[in-house]
Coordinates of C-alpha atoms in Angstrom, one line a residue:
X1 CA -5.5 16.8 31.7
X2 CA -5.0 15.7 28.1
X3 CA -3.4 12.4 29.1
X4 CA -6.4 11.7 31.6
X5 CA -8.7 11.7 28.5
X6 CA -6.6 8.9 26.8
X7 CA -6.9 5.4 27.9
X8 CA -3.4 4.1 27.0
X9 CA -4.6 0.5 27.6
X10 CA -7.3 0.6 24.9
X11 CA -7.0 -1.5 21.8
X12 CA -7.3 1.6 19.6
X13 CA -4.4 3.5 21.3
X14 CA -2.2 0.4 21.5
X15 CA -3.0 -0.5 17.9
X16 CA -2.3 3.1 16.8
X17 CA 1.1 3.4 18.4
X18 CA 2.1 0.0 17.1
X19 CA 1.2 1.3 13.6
X20 CA 3.1 4.6 14.2
X21 CA 6.3 2.7 15.0
X22 CA 5.7 0.5 12.0
X23 CA 5.2 3.4 9.7
X24 CA 8.1 5.2 11.2
X25 CA 10.3 2.3 10.0
X26 CA 8.5 2.5 6.7
X27 CA 9.3 6.2 6.6
X28 CA 13.0 5.9 7.5
X29 CA 13.8 2.7 5.4
X30 CA 12.9 4.4 2.1
X31 CA 14.6 7.6 3.1
X32 CA 17.7 5.6 3.6
X33 CA 17.7 3.2 0.6
X34 CA 15.9 5.3 -2.2
X35 CA 18.4 8.3 -2.2
X36 CA 21.4 5.8 -2.1
X37 CA 19.9 3.6 -5.0
X38 CA 19.1 6.8 -6.9
X39 CA 22.6 8.0 -6.8
X40 CA 24.4 4.5 -7.1
X41 CA 22.3 3.1 -9.9
X42 CA 21.7 6.3 -11.9
X43 CA 18.5 7.6 -13.1
X44 CA 17.9 5.2 -15.9
X45 CA 18.6 2.0 -13.9
X46 CA 16.7 3.3 -11.0
X47 CA 13.8 3.9 -13.3
X48 CA 14.1 0.4 -14.5
X49 CA 14.0 -1.1 -11.0
X50 CA 11.0 1.2 -10.2
X51 CA 9.2 0.1 -13.3
X52 CA 9.8 -3.5 -12.3
X53 CA 8.5 -2.7 -8.8
X54 CA 5.4 -1.0 -10.1
X55 CA 4.7 -4.1 -12.4
X56 CA 5.0 -6.4 -9.4
X57 CA 2.4 -4.2 -7.5
X58 CA -0.3 -5.3 -10.0
X59 CA 0.3 -9.0 -8.8
X60 CA 0.2 -7.9 -5.2
X61 CA -3.2 -6.4 -5.8
X62 CA -4.3 -9.7 -7.5
X63 CA -3.0 -11.9 -4.7
X64 CA -4.5 -9.5 -2.1
X65 CA -7.9 -9.8 -3.8
X66 CA -9.2 -7.3 -1.3
X67 CA -8.6 -9.4 1.7
X68 CA -6.6 -6.6 3.3
X69 CA -10.0 -4.9 3.7
X70 CA -12.5 -7.8 3.8
X71 CA -10.1 -9.7 6.1
X72 CA -10.0 -7.0 8.6
X73 CA -13.7 -6.6 8.6
X74 CA -14.3 -10.4 9.1
X75 CA -11.7 -10.9 11.8
X76 CA -12.8 -7.8 13.7
X77 CA -16.5 -9.0 13.7
X78 CA -15.5 -12.7 14.6
X79 CA -12.6 -11.9 17.0
X80 CA -14.0 -14.2 19.8
X81 CA -15.1 -17.0 17.4
X82 CA -12.0 -19.2 17.2
X83 CA -13.5 -21.8 14.7
X84 CA -14.8 -19.0 12.4
X85 CA -11.3 -17.4 12.5
X86 CA -9.4 -20.6 11.8
X87 CA -11.6 -21.6 8.8
X88 CA -11.3 -18.1 7.3
X89 CA -7.5 -17.9 7.8
X90 CA -6.7 -21.1 6.3
X91 CA -9.0 -20.8 3.3
X92 CA -7.9 -17.2 2.6
X93 CA -4.2 -18.4 2.6
X94 CA -4.9 -21.1 0.1
X95 CA -6.9 -18.7 -1.9
X96 CA -3.9 -16.2 -2.1
X97 CA -1.5 -19.1 -2.9
X98 CA -3.6 -20.1 -5.8
X99 CA -3.8 -16.4 -6.9
X100 CA 0.1 -16.3 -6.6
X101 CA 0.5 -19.2 -9.0
X102 CA -2.0 -17.7 -11.6
X103 CA 0.0 -14.4 -11.3
X104 CA 3.3 -16.3 -11.8
X105 CA 2.0 -17.9 -15.0
X106 CA 0.9 -14.5 -16.3
X107 CA 4.3 -13.0 -15.5
X108 CA 6.1 -15.9 -17.5
X109 CA 3.8 -15.4 -20.4
X110 CA 4.4 -11.6 -20.5
X111 CA 8.2 -12.1 -20.2
X112 CA 8.3 -14.4 -23.1
X113 CA 6.0 -12.3 -25.2
X114 CA 7.6 -8.9 -25.1
X115 CA 11.2 -8.0 -25.5
X116 CA 11.2 -5.2 -23.0
X117 CA 10.5 -7.8 -20.3
X118 CA 12.5 -10.6 -21.8
X119 CA 15.7 -8.7 -21.8
X120 CA 15.4 -8.1 -18.0
X121 CA 13.6 -11.3 -17.1
X122 CA 15.6 -12.0 -13.9
X123 CA 14.7 -8.4 -12.7
X124 CA 10.9 -9.1 -12.9
X125 CA 11.2 -12.7 -11.6
X126 CA 13.2 -11.5 -8.5
X127 CA 10.8 -8.6 -8.1
X128 CA 8.0 -11.1 -8.0
X129 CA 9.3 -12.8 -4.8
X130 CA 7.9 -9.9 -2.9
X131 CA 4.5 -10.9 -4.0
X132 CA 4.9 -14.3 -2.4
X133 CA 6.0 -12.5 0.8
X134 CA 2.9 -10.5 0.7
X135 CA 0.8 -13.6 0.4
X136 CA 2.4 -15.0 3.5
X137 CA 1.9 -11.8 5.5
X138 CA -1.5 -11.8 7.0
X139 CA -1.5 -8.1 8.0
X140 CA -5.3 -8.2 7.9
X141 CA -5.5 -10.8 10.7
X142 CA -3.3 -8.8 13.0
X143 CA -5.2 -5.6 12.2
X144 CA -8.6 -7.2 12.7
X145 CA -7.4 -8.6 16.1
X146 CA -6.0 -5.1 16.8
X147 CA -2.6 -6.6 17.5
X148 CA -0.4 -4.8 15.1
X149 CA 2.5 -4.9 17.6
X150 CA 3.5 -8.3 16.1
X151 CA 3.7 -6.9 12.6
X152 CA 5.6 -4.1 13.7
X153 CA 8.4 -6.1 15.4
X154 CA 8.6 -8.5 12.5
X155 CA 8.9 -5.8 9.8
X156 CA 11.4 -3.7 11.6
X157 CA 13.8 -6.6 12.3
X158 CA 13.4 -8.3 8.8
X159 CA 13.6 -5.1 6.8
X160 CA 16.6 -3.9 8.7
X161 CA 18.4 -7.2 7.9
X162 CA 17.3 -6.9 4.3
X163 CA 18.5 -3.5 3.5
X164 CA 21.9 -3.7 5.2
X165 CA 23.4 -5.9 2.5
X166 CA 22.3 -3.4 0.0
X167 CA 24.5 -0.7 1.3
X168 CA 27.4 -3.1 1.4
X169 CA 26.9 -5.0 -1.9
X170 CA 25.2 -2.6 -4.3
X171 CA 28.1 -0.5 -5.5
X172 CA 27.2 0.3 -9.1
X173 CA 24.4 -0.1 -11.7
X174 CA 25.6 -3.5 -12.6
X175 CA 24.5 -4.7 -9.1
X176 CA 20.8 -3.8 -9.6
X177 CA 19.5 -7.4 -9.4
X178 CA 20.7 -7.5 -5.8
X179 CA 18.0 -4.9 -4.9
X180 CA 14.9 -7.0 -5.7
X181 CA 16.7 -10.2 -4.4
X182 CA 17.2 -8.7 -0.9
X183 CA 13.8 -7.0 -0.8
X184 CA 12.1 -10.3 -1.7
X185 CA 14.2 -12.3 0.8
X186 CA 13.2 -9.8 3.6
X187 CA 9.5 -9.9 2.5
X188 CA 9.4 -13.8 2.5
X189 CA 11.1 -14.0 5.8
X190 CA 8.6 -11.6 7.3
X191 CA 5.7 -13.7 6.0
X192 CA 7.1 -16.9 7.4
X193 CA 7.6 -15.5 10.8
X194 CA 4.0 -13.9 10.8
X195 CA 2.5 -17.3 9.9
X196 CA 4.4 -18.8 12.9
X197 CA 3.1 -16.2 15.3
X198 CA -0.5 -16.6 14.1
X199 CA -0.2 -20.3 14.9
X200 CA 1.6 -20.1 18.2
X201 CA 0.3 -16.9 19.7
X202 CA -3.2 -17.0 18.4
X203 CA -3.5 -20.7 18.4
X204 CA -4.9 -20.6 14.8
X205 CA -5.1 -24.1 13.4
X206 CA -3.6 -24.6 10.0
X207 CA -5.1 -28.0 9.3
X208 CA -5.7 -28.8 5.6
X209 CA -9.0 -30.4 6.7
X210 CA -10.4 -26.9 7.1
X211 CA -9.9 -26.1 3.5
X212 CA -13.1 -26.2 1.4
X213 CA -13.7 -25.3 -2.2
X214 CA -17.1 -23.8 -1.3
X215 CA -15.4 -21.7 1.4
X216 CA -12.8 -20.4 -0.9
X217 CA -15.4 -19.6 -3.5
X218 CA -17.6 -17.8 -0.7
X219 CA -14.6 -15.7 0.6
X220 CA -13.4 -14.7 -3.0
X221 CA -16.9 -13.8 -3.9
X222 CA -17.3 -11.6 -0.7
X223 CA -14.0 -10.1 -1.1
X224 CA -14.3 -9.3 -4.8
X225 CA -16.0 -5.9 -4.2
X226 CA -12.9 -4.9 -2.1
X227 CA -10.7 -6.3 -5.0
X228 CA -12.4 -4.0 -7.4
X229 CA -11.6 -1.1 -5.2
X230 CA -8.0 -2.0 -4.8
X231 CA -7.4 -2.6 -8.5
X232 CA -9.2 0.6 -9.3
X233 CA -6.8 2.5 -6.9
X234 CA -3.9 0.9 -8.4
X235 CA -5.0 2.1 -11.9
X236 CA -4.2 5.7 -10.7
X237 CA -1.4 5.1 -8.4
X238 CA 0.9 2.3 -9.5
X239 CA 0.0 2.8 -13.2
X240 CA 1.7 6.1 -13.3
X241 CA 5.3 4.9 -13.1
X242 CA 4.3 1.9 -15.2
X243 CA 2.9 3.9 -18.1
X244 CA 5.8 6.5 -18.0
X245 CA 8.3 3.6 -18.2
X246 CA 6.4 2.1 -21.2
X247 CA 5.9 5.4 -23.0
X248 CA 8.6 7.6 -21.8
X249 CA 11.3 5.1 -21.0
X250 CA 13.3 4.4 -17.9
X251 CA 14.5 7.9 -17.5
X252 CA 11.0 9.3 -17.3
X253 CA 10.1 6.6 -14.9
X254 CA 13.2 7.5 -12.8
X255 CA 12.4 11.2 -12.7
X256 CA 8.9 10.5 -11.7
X257 CA 9.6 7.8 -9.2
X258 CA 12.1 10.0 -7.3
X259 CA 9.4 12.3 -6.5
X260 CA 6.7 9.7 -6.0
X261 CA 8.7 7.8 -3.6
X262 CA 8.8 10.8 -1.3
X263 CA 5.0 11.5 -1.8
X264 CA 4.3 7.9 -0.9
X265 CA 6.5 8.2 2.2
X266 CA 4.6 11.3 3.4
X267 CA 1.3 9.9 2.6
X268 CA 2.2 6.8 4.7
X269 CA 2.7 8.8 7.7
X270 CA -1.1 8.7 8.2
X271 CA -1.4 5.0 7.6
X272 CA -1.1 4.2 11.3
X273 CA -4.1 6.2 12.0
X274 CA -6.1 4.7 9.1
X275 CA -5.1 1.3 10.0
X276 CA -5.9 1.7 13.8
X277 CA -9.2 3.5 13.3
X278 CA -10.7 1.2 10.7
X279 CA -11.2 -2.0 12.9
X280 CA -12.1 0.3 15.7
X281 CA -14.9 2.0 13.8
X282 CA -16.2 -1.3 12.5
X283 CA -16.8 -2.4 16.0
X284 CA -17.7 0.7 17.8
X285 CA -19.1 3.3 15.2
X286 CA -17.9 6.2 17.3
X287 CA -18.7 9.0 15.0
X288 CA -17.9 11.8 17.4
X289 CA -14.3 10.5 17.9
X290 CA -13.8 10.1 14.1
X291 CA -15.0 13.8 13.6
X292 CA -12.4 15.1 16.1
X293 CA -9.6 13.1 14.5
X294 CA -10.6 14.1 10.9
X295 CA -10.7 17.8 11.8
X296 CA -7.2 17.6 13.5
X297 CA -5.8 15.9 10.5
X298 CA -7.2 18.4 8.1
X299 CA -5.8 21.4 10.2
X300 CA -2.4 19.7 10.4
X301 CA -2.2 19.1 6.7
X302 CA -3.3 22.8 5.9
X303 CA -0.3 24.0 8.0
X304 CA 2.5 21.6 7.1
X305 CA 2.0 20.7 3.4
X306 CA 1.9 24.3 2.1
X307 CA 5.3 24.8 3.8
X308 CA 6.6 21.6 2.3
X309 CA 5.6 22.7 -1.1
X310 CA 7.5 26.1 -0.7
X311 CA 10.6 24.1 0.5
X312 CA 10.2 21.2 -2.0
X313 CA 13.5 22.0 -3.7
X314 CA 15.4 22.1 -0.4
X315 CA 13.8 18.8 0.7
X316 CA 14.6 17.1 -2.6
X317 CA 18.2 18.3 -2.6
X318 CA 18.7 17.4 0.9
X319 CA 17.6 13.8 0.4
X320 CA 18.9 13.2 -3.1
X321 CA 21.9 15.5 -3.2
X322 CA 21.6 15.9 -6.9
X323 CA 18.1 15.9 -8.6
X324 CA 16.6 17.2 -11.8
X325 CA 14.3 20.3 -11.5
X326 CA 11.5 18.3 -13.3
X327 CA 11.5 16.0 -10.2
X328 CA 11.2 18.9 -7.9
X329 CA 8.2 20.2 -9.8
X330 CA 6.5 16.8 -9.8
X331 CA 7.1 16.6 -6.0
X332 CA 5.5 19.9 -5.5
X333 CA 2.3 18.7 -7.4
X334 CA 2.2 15.5 -5.5
X335 CA 2.4 17.4 -2.2
X336 CA -0.6 19.3 -3.3
X337 CA -2.2 15.8 -4.0
X338 CA -1.5 14.9 -0.3
X339 CA -3.9 17.7 0.7
X340 CA -6.7 15.9 -1.1
X341 CA -5.8 12.1 -0.6
X342 CA -5.3 12.1 3.2
X343 CA -8.7 13.3 4.1
X344 CA -10.2 11.2 1.2
X345 CA -8.5 8.0 2.6
X346 CA -10.1 8.7 6.2
X347 CA -13.5 9.3 4.6
X348 CA -13.3 5.9 2.8
X349 CA -13.2 2.7 4.8
X350 CA -12.6 4.2 8.3
X351 CA -16.0 6.0 7.8
X352 CA -18.1 5.0 4.9
X353 CA -17.0 1.4 5.0
X354 CA -17.3 1.1 8.8
X355 CA -20.9 2.2 8.5
X356 CA -21.7 -0.4 6.0
X357 CA -21.2 1.6 2.8
X358 CA -18.3 -0.3 1.4
X359 CA -20.1 -0.5 -2.1
X360 CA -20.3 3.3 -2.3
X361 CA -16.7 3.5 -1.2
X362 CA -15.6 1.1 -3.9
X363 CA -17.7 3.0 -6.4
X364 CA -15.9 6.2 -5.8
X365 CA -12.5 4.8 -6.7
X366 CA -13.9 2.8 -9.7
X367 CA -15.4 6.1 -11.1
X368 CA -12.2 7.9 -10.4
X369 CA -10.1 5.1 -12.0
X370 CA -12.1 5.3 -15.2
X371 CA -11.5 9.0 -15.1
X372 CA -7.7 8.5 -14.7
X373 CA -7.4 5.9 -17.5
X374 CA -9.4 8.1 -19.9
X375 CA -7.1 11.0 -19.0
X376 CA -4.0 8.8 -19.7
X377 CA -5.5 7.7 -22.9
X378 CA -6.2 11.3 -24.0
X379 CA -2.6 12.3 -23.1
X380 CA -1.3 9.2 -25.0
X381 CA -3.3 10.1 -28.1
X382 CA -2.3 13.6 -28.1
X383 CA 1.3 12.8 -27.4
X384 CA 1.3 14.7 -24.1
X385 CA 2.3 12.0 -21.6
X386 CA 5.1 13.6 -19.5
X387 CA 6.0 13.4 -15.7
X388 CA 4.3 16.7 -15.2
X389 CA 1.0 16.0 -17.0
X390 CA 0.8 12.6 -15.2
X391 CA 1.3 14.3 -11.9
X392 CA -1.4 16.9 -12.5
X393 CA -3.7 14.1 -13.7
X394 CA -3.1 12.3 -10.3
X395 CA -4.3 15.5 -8.5
X396 CA -7.5 15.7 -10.6
X397 CA -8.2 12.1 -10.0
X398 CA -7.7 12.2 -6.2
X399 CA -9.8 15.3 -6.2
X400 CA -12.6 13.4 -7.9
X401 CA -12.4 10.7 -5.1
X402 CA -12.7 13.3 -2.4
X403 CA -15.5 15.0 -4.1
X404 CA -17.6 11.8 -4.5
X405 CA -17.0 10.8 -0.9
X406 CA -18.1 14.1 0.5
X407 CA -21.1 14.0 -1.6
X408 CA -21.9 10.4 -0.4
X409 CA -21.3 11.4 3.3
X410 CA -24.0 14.2 3.0
X411 CA -26.3 12.0 1.1
X412 CA -26.0 9.1 3.6
X413 CA -26.4 11.5 6.5
X414 CA -22.9 10.9 8.1
X415 CA -21.8 14.5 8.0

């Protein structure tokens, strides 16, 4: 009876299962590589590489400039308009390449201005290669077209080929530069293959004649509100490892990152649902279906996450073999954060954004990011920045986001 209610040929279901497979790979790969690198590199060097990765995430947010949200919205709405799709794709690609160059200039200036970065300049430069791979990967196009199966196949193949050398060649902490090298190589390869598929499978014209300064300005302007949302989110996600690395050193960044990597992996379990439902809701605005999915997710979270919190020490020891108790405590706090963030994410763009309330959605994360930065500032001034206090602050910030979105949904009549 249940299977009769599901149209397995629908774009929503097809897109969802493609994203499930993709996130399954995204779930497995970190579970394979992160514990291995944690043990092989040691806490301090692992913390250093995590710090460099966190730093490169700022540039990923810069080059993305909100197109991963605005692009999905535009492509979904203009799916059958080839000319509009072609013009949008080419101009967005050029925009992101220009932003990549700007980011590279900023990175070089930072490296030559601060000893902490200059002493490990090759680590930061190699980590920056993943930014270029992200620029070349138009996930927003495939998501807007509800054809995520291509991204799934590309990522699984290229990421598998990228991590295999890590297990064979990274044997001690002196091999740490190989980690960003292979990650970057895999990212760039994925992007190049994706561009090829866009051109061949979807017949998107990549002619330079389609490039227009006015179009670039228009798309950057329209995407800027989404960019503000993304950069605000990064202030209370990526910034935590970055700030701990700056203030507490590589050891603190390593302890926090060990727990945060697992937290991110668990959170990403729901990314397929979020990625599939957003373009669908933009097009169909099916509030009843969304309500059923949302209730099921909240119920599942309420059962699974408390159990995971209780067995957090077992989970961490199973994965890392040997881990500090402070990382286990951080992991327990971050599992509690999942109870808040997962419903909060679903209430964001899949609901508020799909019903034309993107500005309010962005406003919730901007306000929360201000709250988070204020909290970090107070912790810094009172000399209380630790892995535990930062994790608790993350919970309070995410709870603020959820509260604001629930308030907005009631006010806007979407409840």
